[in-house]
CSV table of C-alpha atoms in Angstrom, one decimal:
chain,number,residue,atom,x,y,z
L,22,MET,CA,-0.1,0.2,-0.4
L,23,ALA,CA,1.5,3.0,-0.8
L,24,LYS,CA,2.1,5.8,2.1
L,25,GLU,CA,0.8,9.2,2.0
L,26,GLY,CA,2.1,10.9,4.7
L,27,THR,CA,0.3,12.2,7.5
L,28,GLU,CA,-2.4,13.3,5.6
L,29,VAL,CA,-4.3,9.6,6.5
L,30,THR,CA,-5.1,8.6,10.2
L,31,GLU,CA,-4.6,5.6,11.5
L,32,GLU,CA,-8.1,3.9,10.8
L,33,THR,CA,-7.6,5.2,7.6
L,34,GLU,CA,-5.3,2.2,7.1
L,35,HIS,CA,-6.6,0.7,9.1
L,36,MET,CA,-9.7,0.1,6.9
L,37,ILE,CA,-7.7,0.6,3.8
L,38,GLU,CA,-6.1,-3.4,4.6
L,39,LYS,CA,-9.3,-4.7,5.4
L,40,ASN,CA,-10.3,-4.0,2.3
L,41,GLY,CA,-7.7,-5.1,0.4
L,42,ALA,CA,-6.0,-4.6,-3.1
L,43,LYS,CA,-9.0,-3.4,-4.5
L,44,GLU,CA,-8.8,-0.4,-2.2
L,45,SER,CA,-4.7,-0.3,-2.4
L,46,ASP,CA,-5.1,0.1,-6.5
L,47,SER,CA,-7.0,3.6,-6.3
L,48,VAL,CA,-5.4,4.8,-3.3
L,49,ALA,CA,-2.0,4.0,-5.6
L,50,SER,CA,-3.3,5.8,-8.2
L,51,ALA,CA,-4.8,8.7,-6.9
L,52,GLY,CA,-1.6,10.3,-6.8
L,53,ASP,CA,-0.7,13.1,-5.3
L,54,THR,CA,-4.6,14.1,-4.9
L,55,LYS,CA,-5.3,14.9,-1.2
L,56,GLU,CA,-8.6,12.6,0.1
L,57,MET,CA,-10.4,12.0,3.4
L,58,ARG,CA,-12.7,9.2,4.7
L,59,ALA,CA,-16.6,10.0,4.2
L,60,VAL,CA,-19.6,8.1,4.8
L,61,VAL,CA,-21.5,7.8,1.0
L,62,LEU,CA,-24.7,7.1,-0.3
L,63,THR,CA,-24.4,4.7,-2.3
L,64,GLY,CA,-28.2,4.6,-3.2
L,65,PHE,CA,-31.9,5.2,-1.5
L,66,GLY,CA,-32.8,2.6,0.9
L,67,GLY,CA,-32.2,0.9,3.2
L,68,LEU,CA,-28.5,0.2,6.3
L,69,ASN,CA,-26.3,-1.1,3.0
L,70,LYS,CA,-26.2,1.2,0.9
L,71,LEU,CA,-24.2,3.7,3.8
L,72,ARG,CA,-20.5,2.4,3.0
L,73,VAL,CA,-17.2,3.8,4.0
L,74,SER,CA,-14.7,5.1,1.9
L,75,LYS,CA,-12.0,7.5,0.2
L,76,LYS,CA,-13.4,10.3,-1.7
L,77,PRO,CA,-11.0,13.3,-3.7
L,78,MET,CA,-10.7,16.3,0.3
L,79,PRO,CA,-12.6,20.1,-1.5
L,80,GLU,CA,-10.8,22.8,-0.6
L,81,PRO,CA,-12.8,26.1,0.3
L,82,GLN,CA,-13.8,28.2,-2.5
L,83,GLU,CA,-14.4,32.3,-2.1
L,84,GLY,CA,-16.3,33.2,1.0
L,85,GLU,CA,-16.0,29.8,2.5
L,86,VAL,CA,-14.0,28.0,5.6
L,87,LYS,CA,-12.2,24.9,5.6
L,88,ILE,CA,-13.3,22.5,8.4
L,89,ARG,CA,-11.1,19.5,10.4
L,90,VAL,CA,-13.8,17.8,11.2
L,91,LYS,CA,-14.3,15.8,14.7
L,92,SER,CA,-17.2,15.4,15.3
L,93,CYS,CA,-21.0,15.3,13.4
L,94,GLY,CA,-24.4,15.4,13.9
L,95,LEU,CA,-26.7,12.3,13.3
L,96,ASN,CA,-30.4,13.5,12.6
L,97,PHE,CA,-33.5,11.9,12.0
L,98,LEU,CA,-33.9,13.3,9.0
L,99,ASP,CA,-30.9,11.8,7.7
L,100,LEU,CA,-32.3,8.2,8.3
L,101,MET,CA,-35.0,9.8,6.3
L,102,VAL,CA,-32.8,11.3,3.8
L,103,ARG,CA,-30.7,7.5,3.5
L,104,GLN,CA,-34.4,6.3,3.1
L,105,GLY,CA,-35.4,9.0,-0.3
L,106,ASN,CA,-38.3,10.1,2.4
L,107,ILE,CA,-37.8,14.2,1.7
L,108,ASP,CA,-39.2,16.2,-1.2
L,109,ASN,CA,-36.0,16.8,-4.1
L,110,PRO,CA,-34.0,14.1,-3.0
L,111,PRO,CA,-30.5,14.8,-4.8
L,112,LYS,CA,-29.0,11.8,-6.9
L,113,THR,CA,-26.7,9.7,-5.2
L,114,PRO,CA,-23.2,9.0,-4.4
L,115,LEU,CA,-24.0,11.3,-1.5
L,116,VAL,CA,-22.1,12.2,1.0
L,117,PRO,CA,-25.2,12.9,4.6
L,118,GLY,CA,-25.2,15.1,7.2
L,119,PHE,CA,-26.4,18.6,7.4
L,120,GLU,CA,-23.9,19.9,10.8
L,121,CYS,CA,-20.8,19.0,12.8
L,122,SER,CA,-17.4,20.6,14.2
L,123,GLY,CA,-14.5,20.7,14.7
L,124,ILE,CA,-11.2,23.3,14.0
L,125,VAL,CA,-11.0,25.4,10.3
L,126,GLU,CA,-7.8,24.2,8.4
L,127,ALA,CA,-8.3,26.7,5.9
L,128,LEU,CA,-10.1,30.0,4.5
L,129,GLY,CA,-11.7,30.8,1.0
L,130,ASP,CA,-11.5,34.3,-0.1
L,131,ASN,CA,-13.3,37.2,1.2
L,132,THR,CA,-13.5,35.1,5.0
L,133,LYS,CA,-13.0,37.3,8.1
L,134,GLY,CA,-14.0,36.4,11.8
L,135,PHE,CA,-11.8,33.3,11.5
L,136,GLU,CA,-9.0,33.0,12.0
L,137,ILE,CA,-6.7,28.8,10.8
L,138,GLY,CA,-7.5,26.6,14.7
L,139,ASP,CA,-10.5,28.1,15.5
L,140,ARG,CA,-12.7,25.8,17.0
L,141,VAL,CA,-15.9,25.8,15.0
L,142,MET,CA,-19.4,24.4,14.9
L,143,ALA,CA,-21.0,24.5,11.0
L,144,PHE,CA,-24.5,24.0,9.2
L,145,VAL,CA,-23.8,21.7,6.1
L,146,ASN,CA,-26.4,21.5,3.0
L,147,TYR,CA,-24.9,17.8,3.2
L,148,ASN,CA,-21.6,16.2,2.8
L,149,ALA,CA,-21.1,17.4,6.1
L,150,TRP,CA,-20.7,13.1,7.3
L,151,ALA,CA,-16.3,13.1,6.5
L,152,GLU,CA,-13.1,14.1,8.2
L,153,VAL,CA,-13.0,17.6,5.7
L,154,VAL,CA,-15.9,19.6,5.0
L,155,CYS,CA,-15.9,23.6,3.2
L,156,THR,CA,-19.2,25.0,3.5
L,157,PRO,CA,-19.6,30.0,4.0
L,158,LEU,CA,-19.0,31.5,6.1
L,159,ASP,CA,-22.2,32.5,6.4
L,160,PHE,CA,-23.2,29.1,8.6
L,161,VAL,CA,-20.1,28.5,11.1
L,162,HIS,CA,-20.2,29.9,14.7
L,163,LYS,CA,-17.8,29.4,17.4
L,164,ILE,CA,-17.4,26.8,19.9
L,165,PRO,CA,-17.4,27.7,23.7
L,166,ASP,CA,-14.4,27.2,25.5
L,167,ASP,CA,-16.0,25.5,27.6
L,168,MET,CA,-18.0,22.9,24.5
L,169,THR,CA,-17.1,19.8,23.7
L,170,PHE,CA,-16.9,18.7,19.8
L,171,PRO,CA,-19.3,16.4,20.6
L,172,GLU,CA,-21.6,19.5,21.9
L,173,ALA,CA,-21.1,21.5,19.9
L,174,ALA,CA,-22.3,18.6,16.9
L,175,ALA,CA,-25.6,18.3,19.2
L,176,PHE,CA,-25.8,22.2,19.4
L,177,LEU,CA,-26.9,24.4,16.1
L,178,MET,CA,-29.5,21.5,14.9
L,179,ASN,CA,-31.5,20.5,17.8
L,180,PHE,CA,-31.5,23.6,19.5
L,181,VAL,CA,-31.8,26.3,17.1
L,182,ALA,CA,-35.1,24.1,16.5
L,183,ALA,CA,-36.0,23.9,19.1
L,184,TYR,CA,-35.7,28.1,19.8
L,185,MET,CA,-37.4,29.5,16.5
L,186,MET,CA,-40.2,27.5,16.9
L,187,LEU,CA,-41.0,28.4,20.5
L,188,PHE,CA,-39.8,31.7,20.6
L,189,GLU,CA,-39.9,33.1,16.9
L,190,VAL,CA,-43.4,30.7,15.4
L,191,ALA,CA,-45.1,30.9,18.3
L,192,ASN,CA,-43.8,33.6,21.2
L,193,LEU,CA,-43.6,31.6,24.7
L,194,ARG,CA,-44.7,33.6,27.7
L,195,GLU,CA,-44.3,32.8,31.1
L,196,GLY,CA,-46.8,30.6,32.1
L,197,MET,CA,-47.7,28.8,29.0
L,198,SER,CA,-47.9,25.0,27.9
L,199,VAL,CA,-45.8,23.2,26.0
L,200,LEU,CA,-46.7,19.7,24.4
L,201,VAL,CA,-43.7,17.5,22.3
L,202,HIS,CA,-43.7,14.7,21.1
L,203,SER,CA,-40.3,12.6,20.6
L,204,ALA,CA,-39.6,14.2,24.4
L,205,GLY,CA,-36.2,12.0,24.7
L,206,GLY,CA,-34.3,12.5,21.1
L,207,GLY,CA,-32.3,15.8,20.7
L,208,VAL,CA,-35.2,18.2,19.9
L,209,GLY,CA,-37.1,17.0,22.7
L,210,GLN,CA,-34.7,17.6,25.6
L,211,ALA,CA,-33.8,21.1,23.4
L,212,VAL,CA,-37.2,22.1,24.4
L,213,ALA,CA,-37.5,20.7,27.7
L,214,GLN,CA,-34.3,23.5,28.3
L,215,LEU,CA,-35.8,26.3,26.6
L,216,CYS,CA,-38.8,25.8,28.6
L,217,SER,CA,-37.5,25.3,31.8
L,218,THR,CA,-36.0,29.2,31.1
L,219,VAL,CA,-39.1,30.9,31.7
L,220,PRO,CA,-41.1,31.1,34.9
L,221,HIS,CA,-43.8,28.8,34.9
L,222,VAL,CA,-44.0,26.5,31.9
L,223,THR,CA,-46.1,23.2,32.1
L,224,VAL,CA,-44.5,21.2,28.9
L,225,PHE,CA,-46.2,17.4,28.6
L,226,GLY,CA,-44.1,14.9,26.6
L,227,THR,CA,-44.1,12.3,24.9
L,228,ALA,CA,-41.5,9.7,25.1
L,229,SER,CA,-41.0,5.8,24.9
L,230,PRO,CA,-41.6,3.4,28.8
L,231,PHE,CA,-37.8,3.2,29.2
L,232,LYS,CA,-36.8,6.6,29.0
L,233,HIS,CA,-38.8,8.0,31.9
L,234,GLU,CA,-36.7,7.5,33.8
L,235,ALA,CA,-33.8,9.1,32.7
L,236,ILE,CA,-36.2,12.1,31.3
L,237,LYS,CA,-38.4,12.7,33.8
L,238,ASP,CA,-36.7,16.1,36.4
L,239,SER,CA,-36.9,18.0,32.6
L,240,VAL,CA,-40.6,17.4,31.2
L,241,THR,CA,-43.5,17.8,34.0
L,242,HIS,CA,-45.9,15.3,32.3
L,243,LEU,CA,-45.0,12.2,30.6
L,244,PHE,CA,-47.1,10.0,28.7
L,245,ASP,CA,-45.5,6.4,26.2
L,246,ARG,CA,-45.9,7.1,23.2
L,247,ASN,CA,-47.9,4.1,21.8
L,248,ILE,CA,-50.9,5.8,24.2
L,249,ASP,CA,-53.7,8.2,23.0
L,250,TYR,CA,-52.6,11.0,24.9
L,251,VAL,CA,-55.2,13.4,24.6
L,252,PRO,CA,-57.4,12.5,27.0
L,253,GLU,CA,-54.6,12.2,29.3
L,254,VAL,CA,-53.8,15.2,28.4
L,255,LYS,CA,-57.2,16.8,29.1
L,256,LYS,CA,-57.4,15.3,33.0
L,257,ILE,CA,-54.5,17.4,33.8
L,258,SER,CA,-55.1,20.6,31.0
L,259,PRO,CA,-59.1,20.6,30.1
L,260,ASP,CA,-58.6,24.1,28.0
L,261,GLY,CA,-55.4,21.9,26.6
L,262,VAL,CA,-51.8,23.6,25.6
L,263,ASP,CA,-50.5,26.8,24.2
L,264,ILE,CA,-47.8,26.1,22.0
L,265,PHE,CA,-47.8,21.4,20.0
L,266,LEU,CA,-44.6,20.9,18.5
L,267,ASP,CA,-45.2,17.4,16.2
L,268,CYS,CA,-41.9,16.2,14.3
L,269,LEU,CA,-44.7,12.7,13.7
L,270,CYS,CA,-47.2,14.0,11.6
L,271,GLY,CA,-50.4,12.1,10.7
L,272,GLU,CA,-53.2,11.6,13.0
L,273,ASN,CA,-51.0,13.5,15.1
L,274,THR,CA,-52.5,16.5,12.8
L,275,GLY,CA,-55.4,16.7,14.1
L,276,LYS,CA,-55.1,15.5,17.5
L,277,GLY,CA,-52.1,18.7,18.5
L,278,LEU,CA,-55.1,20.9,16.6
L,279,SER,CA,-58.2,19.2,18.6
L,280,LEU,CA,-55.5,20.3,22.0
L,281,LEU,CA,-55.0,23.7,21.7
L,282,LYS,CA,-56.7,26.2,23.6
L,283,PRO,CA,-58.2,29.6,22.0
L,284,LEU,CA,-55.4,31.6,20.5
L,285,GLY,CA,-52.7,28.2,20.1
L,286,THR,CA,-50.2,27.5,18.0
L,287,TYR,CA,-49.6,23.9,16.3
L,288,ILE,CA,-45.9,23.3,14.4
L,289,LEU,CA,-45.8,20.4,12.1
L,290,TYR,CA,-40.9,20.2,11.5
L,291,GLY,CA,-40.9,16.5,11.0
L,292,SER,CA,-43.1,13.3,9.6
L,293,SER,CA,-41.0,10.4,12.0
L,294,ASN,CA,-44.3,8.5,10.9
L,295,VAL,CA,-43.6,7.6,7.4
L,296,VAL,CA,-40.3,5.7,8.2
L,297,THR,CA,-41.6,2.2,10.1
L,298,GLY,CA,-39.6,-0.4,8.7
L,299,GLU,CA,-35.5,0.3,7.2
L,300,THR,CA,-36.1,0.9,3.3
L,301,LYS,CA,-38.9,3.3,2.2
L,302,SER,CA,-42.1,2.4,2.9
L,303,PHE,CA,-45.7,3.8,-0.3
L,304,PHE,CA,-48.4,2.4,2.8
L,305,SER,CA,-47.1,4.6,5.5
L,306,PHE,CA,-46.5,7.4,3.6
L,307,ALA,CA,-49.9,7.1,1.5
L,308,LYS,CA,-51.4,6.5,5.6
L,309,SER,CA,-49.5,8.7,7.2
L,310,TRP,CA,-50.7,11.2,4.1
L,311,TRP,CA,-54.1,9.7,4.7
L,312,GLN,CA,-55.1,10.3,8.1
L,313,VAL,CA,-53.6,14.0,8.5
L,314,GLU,CA,-56.8,16.0,9.4
L,315,LYS,CA,-57.4,19.0,6.1
L,316,VAL,CA,-57.7,21.9,7.7
L,317,ASN,CA,-60.0,24.3,7.3
L,318,PRO,CA,-59.6,27.9,7.9
L,319,ILE,CA,-62.5,28.7,8.4
L,320,LYS,CA,-62.5,26.5,11.3
L,321,LEU,CA,-58.9,27.6,12.3
L,322,TYR,CA,-60.7,31.5,12.1
L,323,GLU,CA,-63.6,31.3,14.1
L,324,GLU,CA,-61.4,28.7,17.0
L,325,ASN,CA,-59.3,31.2,17.7
L,326,LYS,CA,-56.0,28.8,16.9
L,327,VAL,CA,-53.0,29.1,14.6
L,328,MET,CA,-51.1,26.1,12.4
L,329,ALA,CA,-47.6,26.6,11.5
L,330,GLY,CA,-45.1,25.3,9.7
L,331,PHE,CA,-40.7,25.1,10.6
L,332,SER,CA,-37.7,24.1,8.6
L,333,LEU,CA,-34.9,25.0,9.6
L,334,LEU,CA,-32.7,24.1,6.8
L,335,ASN,CA,-35.2,24.9,4.1
L,336,LEU,CA,-35.1,28.0,5.8
L,337,LEU,CA,-31.3,28.6,6.2
L,338,PHE,CA,-30.2,27.3,2.3
L,339,LYS,CA,-33.3,28.3,0.7
L,340,GLN,CA,-34.6,31.0,1.9
L,341,GLY,CA,-31.3,32.9,2.6
L,342,GLY,CA,-32.9,33.1,6.6
L,343,CYS,CA,-28.6,33.3,8.1
L,344,ASN,CA,-28.9,36.4,9.7
L,345,GLN,CA,-32.1,35.2,11.7
L,346,VAL,CA,-30.5,32.1,12.4
L,347,LYS,CA,-27.4,34.1,14.4
L,348,THR,CA,-29.2,36.4,16.1
L,349,VAL,CA,-30.5,32.6,17.1
L,350,VAL,CA,-27.3,31.1,18.2
L,351,GLN,CA,-26.0,34.2,19.9
L,352,LYS,CA,-28.5,34.2,21.6
L,353,LEU,CA,-28.8,30.5,22.9
L,354,LEU,CA,-25.0,30.5,22.9
L,355,SER,CA,-25.5,33.6,26.0
L,356,LEU,CA,-28.1,30.9,27.7
L,357,TYR,CA,-25.9,28.4,27.2
L,358,SER,CA,-22.1,30.9,28.4
L,359,GLN,CA,-25.2,31.3,31.9
L,360,LYS,CA,-25.6,27.1,32.0
L,361,LYS,CA,-29.6,27.0,32.0
L,362,ILE,CA,-29.2,25.0,28.6
L,363,ARG,CA,-26.7,22.5,27.2
L,364,PRO,CA,-27.3,19.4,24.5
L,365,VAL,CA,-27.7,16.4,25.6
L,366,VAL,CA,-24.9,13.4,23.7
L,367,ASP,CA,-26.9,9.9,24.4
L,368,SER,CA,-23.3,8.0,22.3
L,369,LEU,CA,-20.4,8.1,20.3
L,370,TRP,CA,-20.2,6.0,16.9
L,371,ALA,CA,-16.7,5.8,14.5
L,372,LEU,CA,-17.7,6.3,11.2
L,373,GLU,CA,-17.8,2.7,10.5
L,374,GLU,CA,-20.4,2.6,13.1
L,375,VAL,CA,-22.7,4.9,11.1
L,376,LYS,CA,-25.3,1.8,10.8
L,377,GLU,CA,-25.7,1.3,14.4
L,378,ALA,CA,-25.9,4.7,14.8
L,379,MET,CA,-28.5,4.7,12.4
L,380,GLN,CA,-30.8,1.8,13.8
L,381,ARG,CA,-30.6,3.1,17.6
L,382,ILE,CA,-31.9,6.1,15.7
L,383,HIS,CA,-34.7,4.7,14.1
L,384,ASP,CA,-35.6,2.5,17.1
L,385,ARG,CA,-36.2,5.5,19.0
L,386,GLY,CA,-33.6,4.3,21.8
L,387,ASN,CA,-30.9,7.6,21.7
L,388,ILE,CA,-31.7,10.0,25.0
L,389,GLY,CA,-30.4,13.7,23.5
L,390,LYS,CA,-28.0,13.6,21.0
L,391,LEU,CA,-26.6,10.6,18.4
L,392,ILE,CA,-22.8,11.4,18.0
L,393,LEU,CA,-20.6,10.5,14.8
L,394,ASP,CA,-16.7,11.1,16.3
L,395,VAL,CA,-14.2,11.1,13.0
L,396,GLU,CA,-11.5,10.4,15.9
L,397,LYS,CA,-13.4,7.4,17.6
L,398,SER,CA,-11.1,3.5,16.5
L,399,PRO,CA,-14.4,1.1,15.4
L,400,THR,CA,-15.9,-2.0,17.5
L,401,PRO,CA,-13.8,-3.8,15.8
L,402,LEU,CA,-17.0,-6.2,16.0
L,403,MET,CA,-18.4,-3.7,14.2
L,404,ALA,CA,-16.4,-1.6,11.7
L,405,ASN,CA,-17.1,-4.1,9.2
L,406,ASP,CA,-20.6,-3.8,7.9
L,407,SER,CA,-19.6,-0.2,7.2
L,408,THR,CA,-16.4,-1.0,5.4
L,409,GLU,CA,-16.2,-4.4,3.5
L,410,THR,CA,-18.3,-3.7,1.1
L,411,SER,CA,-18.5,-5.9,-2.8
L,412,GLU,CA,-17.5,-4.1,-6.1
L,413,ALA,CA,-21.4,-2.4,-6.5
L,414,GLY,CA,-20.9,-1.5,-2.9
L,415,GLU,CA,-23.4,-2.8,-1.3
L,416,GLU,CA,-22.7,-5.2,1.7
L,417,GLU,CA,-21.2,-8.5,1.6
L,418,GLU,CA,-23.8,-12.0,2.8
L,419,GLU,CA,-24.2,-12.0,6.6
L,420,HIS,CA,-23.0,-14.3,8.2
L,421,GLU,CA,-24.4,-17.2,10.4
L,422,GLY,CA,-23.9,-16.0,14.5
L,423,ASP,CA,-22.9,-11.8,12.9
L,424,ASN,CA,-25.9,-10.8,14.7
L,425,ASP,CA,-24.8,-11.1,18.0
L,426,ASN,CA,-22.6,-8.3,16.9
L,427,LYS,CA,-25.3,-5.8,16.2
L,428,GLU,CA,-26.5,-6.3,20.0
L,429,ARG,CA,-22.3,-4.3,20.5
L,430,MET,CA,-22.1,-0.7,21.5
L,431,PRO,CA,-20.4,2.4,21.3
L,432,PHE,CA,-18.5,4.2,24.6
L,433,ILE,CA,-22.5,5.9,25.4
L,434,GLN,CA,-22.1,9.0,28.4
């Protein structure tokens, strides 16, 4: 195998050795081209569409910052991207991921405010799950000295979305009540923490029963995600809630609207109910669409209710919302410095363990955010799943007894 000096990490060398002569030949033919490890989605579908491979390292264009990535955030949206369960999905192969943290390695022309060596966190329009990313200056934010790289990778997407929904869309104020689904997830925990910064806010949350003990201190009233929560909420608050945050969609749209108090706000920010199996299900998609209550604007007018939607990535990448987001990030960093909020990191995974990490999200097993740690060595029995691939990029046939490997867990914080 040809040597590549410091540009090849120990993990990459380990991976190349595992992939054998085929990888060696491709590296040798690359010549002086700088390369990096990245998670590649070879096509939309199941977990076998993901692999770790080498790609040309990007260089910053004008107005861009080049970041040596330390940690990447993994969101439920990434699972939907893998399945092709989003509107206008990009063409594959692609490198997934929308947020990361790391160290500034280079700056393009006309970039001010950052220096090489700065610790930063950033939004990325795909391509975040790699050793190096380049992203426009407006999407990059400095990390506080006491914030770790995994915490930084768990910060932007979750807390910015939670803050903007609560305070800029729904106008959260003292004494109000909020219901949030998936209260144990990254956004759910961010919502709970931000609600605690306002006096006398009541938080209702739904979550899997095994999470209740871990999150009971952050949520006022917890309900099993599998039960009909509407009558349970009304037993406690007969008038309903002021803010309903829905990441599920489907039948929950009608339930959310029915629970709103006058002048209450329903916000849809996801549609995870369309995800049932490992691959895209047209039946689940159709069922979720069919269950969505057809909203009559006249009824909203008569009942004094507000219905809204929120997509942080569309706001950033399609609607020019960078300045709004920058302002929110500064407010959030102020709350962080006051120790009023802190990202909840569920677990750290090597790039080669991305399949297991995604399965954990699919199974709703996480409390807080899952993080891909670029420098973490994979658990030996797990690494095969993402690095040993056939020429077509498909997962090799699983041998008898390999299922035991999937029960091995990474470092859990």
